[in-house]
Coordinates of C-alpha atoms in Angstrom, one line a residue:
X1 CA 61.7 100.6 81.7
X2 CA 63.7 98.1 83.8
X3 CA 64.7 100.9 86.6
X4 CA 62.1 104.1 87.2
X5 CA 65.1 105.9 88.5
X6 CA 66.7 106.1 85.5
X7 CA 63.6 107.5 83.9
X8 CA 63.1 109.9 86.6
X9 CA 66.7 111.2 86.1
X10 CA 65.7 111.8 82.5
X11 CA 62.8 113.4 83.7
X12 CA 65.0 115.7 86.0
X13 CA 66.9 116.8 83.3
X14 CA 63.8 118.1 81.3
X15 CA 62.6 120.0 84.1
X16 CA 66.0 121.9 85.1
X17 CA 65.5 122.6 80.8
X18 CA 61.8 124.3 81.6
X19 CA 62.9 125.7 84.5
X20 CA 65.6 127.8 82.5
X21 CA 62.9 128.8 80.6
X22 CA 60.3 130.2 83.0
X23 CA 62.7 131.8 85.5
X24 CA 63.6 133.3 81.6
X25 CA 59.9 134.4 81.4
X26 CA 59.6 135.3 84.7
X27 CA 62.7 138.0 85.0
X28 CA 60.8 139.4 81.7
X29 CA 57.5 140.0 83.8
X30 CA 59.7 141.4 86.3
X31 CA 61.1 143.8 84.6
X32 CA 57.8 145.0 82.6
X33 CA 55.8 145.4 85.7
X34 CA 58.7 147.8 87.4
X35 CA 61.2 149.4 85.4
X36 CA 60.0 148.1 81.7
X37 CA 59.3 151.7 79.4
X38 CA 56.0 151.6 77.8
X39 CA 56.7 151.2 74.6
X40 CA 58.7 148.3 75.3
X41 CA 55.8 146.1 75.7
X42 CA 55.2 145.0 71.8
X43 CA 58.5 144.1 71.6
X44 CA 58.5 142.1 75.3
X45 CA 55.2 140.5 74.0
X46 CA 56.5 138.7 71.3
X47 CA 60.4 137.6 73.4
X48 CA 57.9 136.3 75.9
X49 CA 56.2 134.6 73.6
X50 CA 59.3 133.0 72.2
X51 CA 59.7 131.4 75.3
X52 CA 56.7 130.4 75.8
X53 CA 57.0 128.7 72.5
X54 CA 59.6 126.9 73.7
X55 CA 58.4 125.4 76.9
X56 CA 55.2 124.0 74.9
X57 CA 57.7 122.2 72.1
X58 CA 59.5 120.5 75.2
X59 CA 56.5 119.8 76.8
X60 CA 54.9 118.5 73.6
X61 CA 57.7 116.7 72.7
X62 CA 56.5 112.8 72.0
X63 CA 59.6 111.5 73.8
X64 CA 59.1 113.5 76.9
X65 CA 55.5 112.4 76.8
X66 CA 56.1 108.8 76.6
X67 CA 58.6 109.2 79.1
X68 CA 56.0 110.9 81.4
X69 CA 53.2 108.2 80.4
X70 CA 56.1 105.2 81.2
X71 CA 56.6 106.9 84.6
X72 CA 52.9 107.2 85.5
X73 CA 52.5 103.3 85.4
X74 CA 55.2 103.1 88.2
X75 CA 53.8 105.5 90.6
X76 CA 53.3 102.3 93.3
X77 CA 57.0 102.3 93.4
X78 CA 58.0 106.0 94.2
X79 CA 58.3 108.0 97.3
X80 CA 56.2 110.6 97.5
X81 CA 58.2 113.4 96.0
X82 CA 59.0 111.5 93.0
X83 CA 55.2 110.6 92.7
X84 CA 54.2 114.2 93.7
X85 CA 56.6 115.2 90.5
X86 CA 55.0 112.6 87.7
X87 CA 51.4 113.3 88.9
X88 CA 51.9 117.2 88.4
X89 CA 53.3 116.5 84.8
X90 CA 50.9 114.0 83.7
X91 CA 48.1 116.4 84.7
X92 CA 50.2 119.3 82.7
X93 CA 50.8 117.0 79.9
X94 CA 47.6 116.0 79.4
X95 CA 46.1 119.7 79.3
X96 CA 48.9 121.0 76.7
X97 CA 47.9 117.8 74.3
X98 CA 44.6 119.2 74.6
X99 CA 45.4 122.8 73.7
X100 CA 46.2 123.6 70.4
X101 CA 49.6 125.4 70.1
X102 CA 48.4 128.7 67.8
X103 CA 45.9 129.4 70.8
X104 CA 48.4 128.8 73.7
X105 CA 51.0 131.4 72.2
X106 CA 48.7 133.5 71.0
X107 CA 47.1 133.4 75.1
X108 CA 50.6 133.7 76.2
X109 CA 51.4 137.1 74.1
X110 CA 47.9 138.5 75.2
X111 CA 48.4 138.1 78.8
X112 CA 52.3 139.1 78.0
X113 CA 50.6 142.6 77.1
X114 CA 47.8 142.8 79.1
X115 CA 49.2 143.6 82.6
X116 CA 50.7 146.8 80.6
X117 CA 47.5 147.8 79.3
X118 CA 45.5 147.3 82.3
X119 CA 48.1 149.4 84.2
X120 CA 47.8 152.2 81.7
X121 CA 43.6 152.0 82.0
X122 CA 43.4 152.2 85.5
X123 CA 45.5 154.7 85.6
X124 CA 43.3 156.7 83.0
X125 CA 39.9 155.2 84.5
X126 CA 39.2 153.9 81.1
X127 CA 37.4 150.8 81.6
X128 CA 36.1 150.9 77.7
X129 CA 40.4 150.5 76.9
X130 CA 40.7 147.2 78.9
X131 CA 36.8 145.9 78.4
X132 CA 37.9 144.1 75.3
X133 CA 41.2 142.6 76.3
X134 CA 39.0 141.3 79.5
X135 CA 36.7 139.8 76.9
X136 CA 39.4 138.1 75.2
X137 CA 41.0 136.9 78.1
X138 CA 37.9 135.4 79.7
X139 CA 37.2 133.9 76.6
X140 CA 40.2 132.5 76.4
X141 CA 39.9 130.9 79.8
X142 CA 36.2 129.5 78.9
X143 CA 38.1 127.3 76.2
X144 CA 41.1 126.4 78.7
X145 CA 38.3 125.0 80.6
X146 CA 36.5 122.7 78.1
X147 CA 40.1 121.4 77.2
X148 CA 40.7 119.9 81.1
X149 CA 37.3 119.3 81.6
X150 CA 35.4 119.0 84.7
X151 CA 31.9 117.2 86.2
X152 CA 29.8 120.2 86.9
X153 CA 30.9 123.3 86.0
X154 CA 34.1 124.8 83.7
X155 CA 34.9 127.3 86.7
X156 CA 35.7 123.5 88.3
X157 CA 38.7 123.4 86.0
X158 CA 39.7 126.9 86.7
X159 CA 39.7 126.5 90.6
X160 CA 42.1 123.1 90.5
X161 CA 44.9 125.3 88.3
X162 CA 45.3 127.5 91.8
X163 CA 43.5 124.9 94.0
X164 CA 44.2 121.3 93.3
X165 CA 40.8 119.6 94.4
X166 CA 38.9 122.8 94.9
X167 CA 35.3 123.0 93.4
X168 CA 32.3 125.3 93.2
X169 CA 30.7 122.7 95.3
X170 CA 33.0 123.0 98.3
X171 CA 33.7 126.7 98.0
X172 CA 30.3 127.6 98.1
X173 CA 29.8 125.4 101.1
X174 CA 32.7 126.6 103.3
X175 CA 32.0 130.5 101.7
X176 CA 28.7 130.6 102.9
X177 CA 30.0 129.3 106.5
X178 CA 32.1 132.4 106.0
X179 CA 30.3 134.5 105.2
X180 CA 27.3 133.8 107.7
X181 CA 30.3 134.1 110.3
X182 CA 31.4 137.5 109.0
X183 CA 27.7 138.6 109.1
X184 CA 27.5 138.2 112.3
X185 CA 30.8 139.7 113.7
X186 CA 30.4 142.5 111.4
X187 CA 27.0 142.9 112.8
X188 CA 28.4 143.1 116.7
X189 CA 30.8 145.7 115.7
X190 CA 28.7 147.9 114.4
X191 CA 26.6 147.7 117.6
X192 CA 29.2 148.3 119.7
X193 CA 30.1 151.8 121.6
X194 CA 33.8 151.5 121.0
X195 CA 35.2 154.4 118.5
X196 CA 38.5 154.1 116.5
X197 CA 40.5 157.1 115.5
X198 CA 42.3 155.5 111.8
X199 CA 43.3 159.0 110.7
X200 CA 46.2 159.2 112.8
X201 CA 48.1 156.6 110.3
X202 CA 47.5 159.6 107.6
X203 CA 50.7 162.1 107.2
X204 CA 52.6 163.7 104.8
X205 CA 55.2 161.0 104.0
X206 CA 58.2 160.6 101.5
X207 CA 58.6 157.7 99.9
X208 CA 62.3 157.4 100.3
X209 CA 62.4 156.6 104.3
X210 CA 59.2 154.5 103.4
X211 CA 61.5 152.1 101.0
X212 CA 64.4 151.8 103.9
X213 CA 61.8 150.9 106.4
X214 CA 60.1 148.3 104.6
X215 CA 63.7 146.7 103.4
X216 CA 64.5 146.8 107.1
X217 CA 61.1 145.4 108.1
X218 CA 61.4 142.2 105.1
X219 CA 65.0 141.6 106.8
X220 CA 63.6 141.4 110.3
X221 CA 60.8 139.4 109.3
X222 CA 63.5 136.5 108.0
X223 CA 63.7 138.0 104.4
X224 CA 67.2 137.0 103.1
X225 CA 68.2 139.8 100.8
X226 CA 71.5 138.0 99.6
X227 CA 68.5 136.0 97.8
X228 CA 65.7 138.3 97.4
X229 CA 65.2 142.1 95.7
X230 CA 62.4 145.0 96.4
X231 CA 61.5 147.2 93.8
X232 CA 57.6 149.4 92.8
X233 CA 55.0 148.4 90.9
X234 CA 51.7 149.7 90.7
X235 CA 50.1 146.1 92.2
X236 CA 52.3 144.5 95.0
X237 CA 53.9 140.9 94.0
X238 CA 56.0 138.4 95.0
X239 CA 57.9 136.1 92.0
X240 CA 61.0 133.8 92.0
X241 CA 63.2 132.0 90.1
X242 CA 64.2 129.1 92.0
X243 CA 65.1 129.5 96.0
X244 CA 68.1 131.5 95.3
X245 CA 66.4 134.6 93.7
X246 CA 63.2 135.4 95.5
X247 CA 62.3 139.4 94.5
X248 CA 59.0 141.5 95.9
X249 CA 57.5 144.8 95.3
X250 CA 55.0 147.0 96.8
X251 CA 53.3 150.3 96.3
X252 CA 53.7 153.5 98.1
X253 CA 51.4 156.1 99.2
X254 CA 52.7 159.4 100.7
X255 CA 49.9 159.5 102.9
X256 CA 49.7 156.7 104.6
X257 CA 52.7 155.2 105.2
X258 CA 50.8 151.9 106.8
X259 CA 50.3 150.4 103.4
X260 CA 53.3 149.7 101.9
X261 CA 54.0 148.4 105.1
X262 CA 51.4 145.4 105.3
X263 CA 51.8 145.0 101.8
X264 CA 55.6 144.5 101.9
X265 CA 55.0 141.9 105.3
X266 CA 52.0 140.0 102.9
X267 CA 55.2 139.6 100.0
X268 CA 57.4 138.8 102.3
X269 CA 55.1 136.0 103.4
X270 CA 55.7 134.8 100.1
X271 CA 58.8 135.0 99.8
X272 CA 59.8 133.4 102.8
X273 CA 58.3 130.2 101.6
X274 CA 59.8 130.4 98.4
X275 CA 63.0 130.6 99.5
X276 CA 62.7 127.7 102.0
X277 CA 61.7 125.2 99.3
X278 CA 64.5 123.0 99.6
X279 CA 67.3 123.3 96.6
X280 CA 66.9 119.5 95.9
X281 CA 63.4 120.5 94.6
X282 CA 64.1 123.8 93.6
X283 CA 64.6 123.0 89.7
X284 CA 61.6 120.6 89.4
X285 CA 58.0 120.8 89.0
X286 CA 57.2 120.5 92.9
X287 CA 59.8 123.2 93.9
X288 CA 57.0 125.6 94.5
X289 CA 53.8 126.4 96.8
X290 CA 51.2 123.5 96.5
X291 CA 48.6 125.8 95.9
X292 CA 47.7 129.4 95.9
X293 CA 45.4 128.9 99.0
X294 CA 48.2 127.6 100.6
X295 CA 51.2 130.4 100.0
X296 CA 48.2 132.9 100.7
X297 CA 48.3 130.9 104.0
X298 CA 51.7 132.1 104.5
X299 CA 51.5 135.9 103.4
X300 CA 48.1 136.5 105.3
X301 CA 49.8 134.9 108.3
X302 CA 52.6 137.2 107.9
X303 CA 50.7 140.2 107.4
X304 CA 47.4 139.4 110.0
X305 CA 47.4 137.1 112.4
X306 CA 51.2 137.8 113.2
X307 CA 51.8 141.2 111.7
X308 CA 48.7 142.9 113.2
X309 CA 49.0 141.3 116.0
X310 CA 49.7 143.6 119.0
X311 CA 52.6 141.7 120.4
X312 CA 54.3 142.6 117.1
X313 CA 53.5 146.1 117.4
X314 CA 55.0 146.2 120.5
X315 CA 57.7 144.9 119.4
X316 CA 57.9 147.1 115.8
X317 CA 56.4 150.3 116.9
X318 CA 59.9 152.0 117.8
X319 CA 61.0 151.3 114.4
X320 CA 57.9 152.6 113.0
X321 CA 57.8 155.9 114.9
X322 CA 61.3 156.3 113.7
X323 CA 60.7 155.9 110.4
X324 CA 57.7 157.9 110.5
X325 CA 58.2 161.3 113.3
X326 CA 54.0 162.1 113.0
X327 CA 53.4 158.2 114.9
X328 CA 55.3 159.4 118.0
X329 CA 52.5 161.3 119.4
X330 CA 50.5 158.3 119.8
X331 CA 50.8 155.1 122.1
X332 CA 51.3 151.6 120.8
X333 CA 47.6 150.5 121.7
X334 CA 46.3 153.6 119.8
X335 CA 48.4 152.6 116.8
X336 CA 47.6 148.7 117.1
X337 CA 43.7 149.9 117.1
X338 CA 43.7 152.3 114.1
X339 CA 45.7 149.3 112.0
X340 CA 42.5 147.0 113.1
X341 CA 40.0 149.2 112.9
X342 CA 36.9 147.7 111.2
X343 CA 35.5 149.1 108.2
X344 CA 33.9 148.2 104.8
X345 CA 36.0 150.1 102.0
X346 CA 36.7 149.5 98.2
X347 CA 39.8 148.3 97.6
X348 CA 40.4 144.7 98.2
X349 CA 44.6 145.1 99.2
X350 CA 43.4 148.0 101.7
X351 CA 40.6 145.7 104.0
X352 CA 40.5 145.2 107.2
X353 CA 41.0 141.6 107.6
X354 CA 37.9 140.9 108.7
X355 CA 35.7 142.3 105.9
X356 CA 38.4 141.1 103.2
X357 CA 37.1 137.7 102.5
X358 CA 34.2 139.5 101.8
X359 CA 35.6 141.5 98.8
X360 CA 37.0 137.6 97.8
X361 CA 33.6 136.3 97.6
X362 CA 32.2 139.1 95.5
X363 CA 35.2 138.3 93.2
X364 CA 34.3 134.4 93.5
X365 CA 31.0 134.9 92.2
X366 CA 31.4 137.4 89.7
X367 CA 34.0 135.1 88.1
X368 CA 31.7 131.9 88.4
X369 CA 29.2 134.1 86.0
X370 CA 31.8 135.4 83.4
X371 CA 32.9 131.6 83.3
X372 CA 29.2 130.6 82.9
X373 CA 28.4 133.4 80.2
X374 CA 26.0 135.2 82.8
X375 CA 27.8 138.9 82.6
X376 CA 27.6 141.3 79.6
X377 CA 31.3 142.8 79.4
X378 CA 29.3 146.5 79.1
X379 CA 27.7 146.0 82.3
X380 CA 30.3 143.9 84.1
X381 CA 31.4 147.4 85.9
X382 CA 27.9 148.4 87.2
X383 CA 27.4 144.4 88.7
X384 CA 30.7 145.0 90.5
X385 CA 28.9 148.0 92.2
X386 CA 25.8 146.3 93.0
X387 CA 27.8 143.9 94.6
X388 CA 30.1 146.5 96.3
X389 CA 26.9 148.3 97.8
X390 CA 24.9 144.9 99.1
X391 CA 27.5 143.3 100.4
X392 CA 30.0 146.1 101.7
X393 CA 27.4 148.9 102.0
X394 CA 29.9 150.7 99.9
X395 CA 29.7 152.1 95.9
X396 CA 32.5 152.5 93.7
X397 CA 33.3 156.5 92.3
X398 CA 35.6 155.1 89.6
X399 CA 37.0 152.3 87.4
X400 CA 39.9 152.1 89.2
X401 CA 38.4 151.9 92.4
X402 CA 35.8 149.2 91.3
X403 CA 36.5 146.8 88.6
X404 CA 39.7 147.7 87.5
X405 CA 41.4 147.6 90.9
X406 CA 43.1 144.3 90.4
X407 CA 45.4 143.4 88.2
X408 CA 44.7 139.1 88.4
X409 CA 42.3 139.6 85.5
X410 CA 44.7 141.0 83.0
X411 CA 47.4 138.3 84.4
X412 CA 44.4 135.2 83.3
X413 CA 44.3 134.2 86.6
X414 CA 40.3 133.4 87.0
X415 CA 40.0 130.8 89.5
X416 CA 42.9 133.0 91.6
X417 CA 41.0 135.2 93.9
X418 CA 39.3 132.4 96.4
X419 CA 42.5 131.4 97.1
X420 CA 43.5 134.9 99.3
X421 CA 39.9 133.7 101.1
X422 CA 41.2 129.7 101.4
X423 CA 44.7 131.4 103.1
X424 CA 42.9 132.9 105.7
X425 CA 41.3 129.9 107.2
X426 CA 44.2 127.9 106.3
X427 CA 46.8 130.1 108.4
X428 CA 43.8 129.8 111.0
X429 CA 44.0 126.6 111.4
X430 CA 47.6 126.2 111.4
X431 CA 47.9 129.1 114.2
X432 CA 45.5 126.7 116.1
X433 CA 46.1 123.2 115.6
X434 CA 49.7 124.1 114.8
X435 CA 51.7 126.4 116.3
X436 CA 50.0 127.0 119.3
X437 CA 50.3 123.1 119.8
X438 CA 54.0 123.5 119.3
X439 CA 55.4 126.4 120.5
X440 CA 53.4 127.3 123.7
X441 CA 55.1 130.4 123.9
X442 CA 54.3 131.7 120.6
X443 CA 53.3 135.4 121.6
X444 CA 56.3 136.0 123.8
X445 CA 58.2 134.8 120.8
X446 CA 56.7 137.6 118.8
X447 CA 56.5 140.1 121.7
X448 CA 60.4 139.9 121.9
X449 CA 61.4 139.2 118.0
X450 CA 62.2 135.8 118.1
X451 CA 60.3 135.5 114.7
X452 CA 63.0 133.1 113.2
X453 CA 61.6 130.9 115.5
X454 CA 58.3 131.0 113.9
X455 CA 59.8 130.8 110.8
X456 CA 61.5 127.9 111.1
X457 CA 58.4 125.9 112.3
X458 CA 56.8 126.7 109.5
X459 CA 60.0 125.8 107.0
X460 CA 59.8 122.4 109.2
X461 CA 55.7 121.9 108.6
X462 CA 55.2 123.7 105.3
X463 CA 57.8 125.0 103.2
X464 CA 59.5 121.9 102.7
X465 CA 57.6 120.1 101.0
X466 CA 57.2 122.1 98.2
X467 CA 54.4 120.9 96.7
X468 CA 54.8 117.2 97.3
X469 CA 51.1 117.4 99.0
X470 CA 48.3 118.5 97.8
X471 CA 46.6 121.0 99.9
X472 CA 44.3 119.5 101.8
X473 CA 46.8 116.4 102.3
X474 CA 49.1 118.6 103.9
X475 CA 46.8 120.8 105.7
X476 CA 45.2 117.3 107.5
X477 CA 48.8 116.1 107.6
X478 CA 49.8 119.3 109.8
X479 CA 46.7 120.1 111.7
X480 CA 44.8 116.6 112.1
X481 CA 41.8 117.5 110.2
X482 CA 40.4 118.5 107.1
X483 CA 39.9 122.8 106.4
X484 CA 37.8 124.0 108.9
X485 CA 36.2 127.7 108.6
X486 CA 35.9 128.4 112.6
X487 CA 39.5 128.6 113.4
X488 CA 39.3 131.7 111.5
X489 CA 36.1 133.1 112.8
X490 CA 37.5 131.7 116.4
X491 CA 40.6 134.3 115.3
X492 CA 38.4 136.8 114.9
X493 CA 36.2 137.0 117.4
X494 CA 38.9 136.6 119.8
X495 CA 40.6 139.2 118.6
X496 CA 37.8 141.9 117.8
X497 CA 35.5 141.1 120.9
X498 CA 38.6 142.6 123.0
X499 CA 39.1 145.6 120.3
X500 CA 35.4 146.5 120.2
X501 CA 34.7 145.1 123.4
X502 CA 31.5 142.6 122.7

């Protein structure tokens, strides 16, 4: 190849080609986890499947992979976007030579279906419907793991599809920091004399006014709607297709009104990043969030450190005890103390923030065993109990409050969940070695609404980049240093020494 840039023009063109194709897929997911009718899934299964079809022939094609191969030998010679592009596909490349097509589409129509099915047993409580689907799909993932490989353990191989550079060895390192942290706050808190009333968030609420408040809320948080979509589904989700179509949803509950709310900011987190990944990468491989750790970075920043913050409270309360008459007997600091209350539950999306990572870390674990062959399928529901009662003091009643709460499972992603745990510390450390560092007047800015001021320091330091940088690379590039767990537990006890006054 006399010029790379020729090459990486070719390149470019197959990518726009895949991108067609998954933004294809991904409207088709859309549309099956809102609005899809259930007997539609069969047939969605197999157009899905199609597609997918179609993405491994181009990316199995011998002439895009000796182009891909060519361009890897002249990595020295690229910027970092361009090098950022041809590492990604090399890595994908050499994974889908590995896998053998009849098990990739047949994985790709089983997790096409699954979401559906999982839906339809947690609505039931029937974990014995979705046991052997979970079976399959775990199985599945065991082999996915063998063909990337890894040093010490297949969950390795898992953790780098969400987490580039993320291993059992590090996580259990930084998660026991974590959790000893935790421990300790937790501990405090229950010692202290300080009382919190969370009932008065519970009404009798439509879910009509809830919809127009949480559209207004994404719009005033910086969600551009001339780009972006909200609709229901059963588990909230942000997906896109490119930077110029960037859709959400959420779930309601018509008691508590408070829910959809932080779900909605947490999405719009999401989305906001998405749709500030520059159009010049939009249509490549890097056009995206580097890692899950890092967009959970953004949509836990979204939804805790700035959206239950009480300077945004302040500033949001009028709309909220607009929206919803039963608030208006109660004061801002009541309200900004029942959202922050403190206590274990079961459901992961319903946490407090500061017993959350906890529920991540049962999730870590309980993966690490099903990867490891350590976790009979039958019994899988009971160890999510145990778990649930020694770590959270809490036991599951159902199914679909225990193991069938989430839906990442049915979706294949294992190896997801420690990255919700990962964007907590990093949006930690970028509040504090950051922001703060750069806009000195940060709370005011909230206090008063200025949030597109916010936002734009983050589109400057994060979103632009897309995922030229690998996470760490960009989190030491930002902050100075390398992840760091006590920014987080510095948020924290910060915050909840005030609240619970320790």
């Amino acid at each position: 190849m006399e010029n790379y840039k020729d090459g990486i023009a070719q390149f470019q063109k197959v990518q726009r080609e895949l991108s067609n194709l998954r933004d294809a897929q991904g409207v088709l997911y859309w549309d099956m986890s809102t609005i899809m009718p259930p007997k539609g899934v069969e047939r969605r299964s197999e157009v899905i499947s199609y597609l997918s079809a179609q993405v491994f022939k181009i990316e199995t094609d011998p002439k895009y992979g000796a182009l891909v191969d060519e361009l890897y030998t002249h990595l020295d010679d690229m910027d970092d976007r361009e090098k950022a592009m041809i590492k990604d596909a090399k890595k994908s490349l050499d994974f889908m030579r590995k896998i053998p097509e009849s098990e990739y589409l047949e994985y790709s129509k089983l997790v096409a279906s699954a979401e559906t099915y999982w839906a339809d047993a947690r609505a039931k409580n029937d974990y014995a419907a979705f046991r052997p689907i979970l079976e399959k799909i775990v199985g599945f993932n065991k082999k996915i793991a063998e063909y990337i490989g890894y040093e010490d353990t297949p969950y390795d191989a898992l953790l780098d599809l969400y987490e580039p550079g993320a291993t059992v060895k590090s996580l259990d390192k930084v998660f026991q920091e974590l959790r000893d942290g935790l421990v300790e706050l937790i501990q405090k808190i229950n010692q202290s004399p300080v009382t919190i009333d969370a009932s008065i968030l519970q009404g009798n609420y439509a879910v009509e006014p809830q919809k127009e408040y949480n559209r207004a809320l994404a719009q005033r948080l910086g969600y551009d709607f001339d780009r972006g979509a909200i609709a229901e589904s059963a588990h909230p989700f942000s997906t896109n297709f490119g930077n110029s179509d960037v859709r959400i949803t959420t779930a309601y509950s018509k008691e508590d009104p408070v829910t959809a709310m932080y779900s909605t900011i947490h999405e719009t987190g999401h989305a906001i990043y998405e749709q500030n990944i520059p159009d010049d990468l939009t249509y490549t491989n890097i056009g995206r969030g580097v890692s899950m750790g890092i967009h959970e970075s953004q949509s836990r920043f979204y939804e805790n450190i700035l959206g239950r913050s009480r300077e945004f409270l302040e500033a949001e309360f009028p709309n909220m005890a607009e929206a919803f008459a039963g608030l208006k007997a109660y004061s801002v600091d009541d309200v900004y103390r029942a959202i922050n209350k403190v206590e274990p539950s079961l459901i992961r999306i319903d946490a407090d923030e500061l017993t959350y990572s906890l529920h991540i870390i049962i999730r870590y674990e309980l993966e690490k065993m099903l990867i490891n062959g350590e976790v009979n399928f039958d019994e899988l529901p009971q160890l999510w109990a145990d778990k649930y009662t020694e770590y959270l003091g809490v036991t599951p009643d159902t199914y679909a409050n225990g193991v069938l709460q989430d839906v990442h499972w049915a979706g294949g992603m294992i190896g997801y969940f420690p990255s919700y745990a990962l964007g907590n510390l990093n949006g930690a450390q970028l509040l504090y070695k950051g922001i703060l560092r750069d806009l000195p007047d940060y709370q005011e800015l909230i206090r008063t609404g200025q949030l597109d001021k916010i936002t734009a320091w983050l589109a400057e330091n994060v979103h632009q980049y897309g995922a030229t940088y690998e996470p760490q690379v960009l989190i030491e590039k930002i902050t100075g240093e390398k992840l760091n767990a006590q920014y987080f537990l510095q948020y924290l006890k910060e915050k909840y020494s005030k609240i619970y006054e320790f």
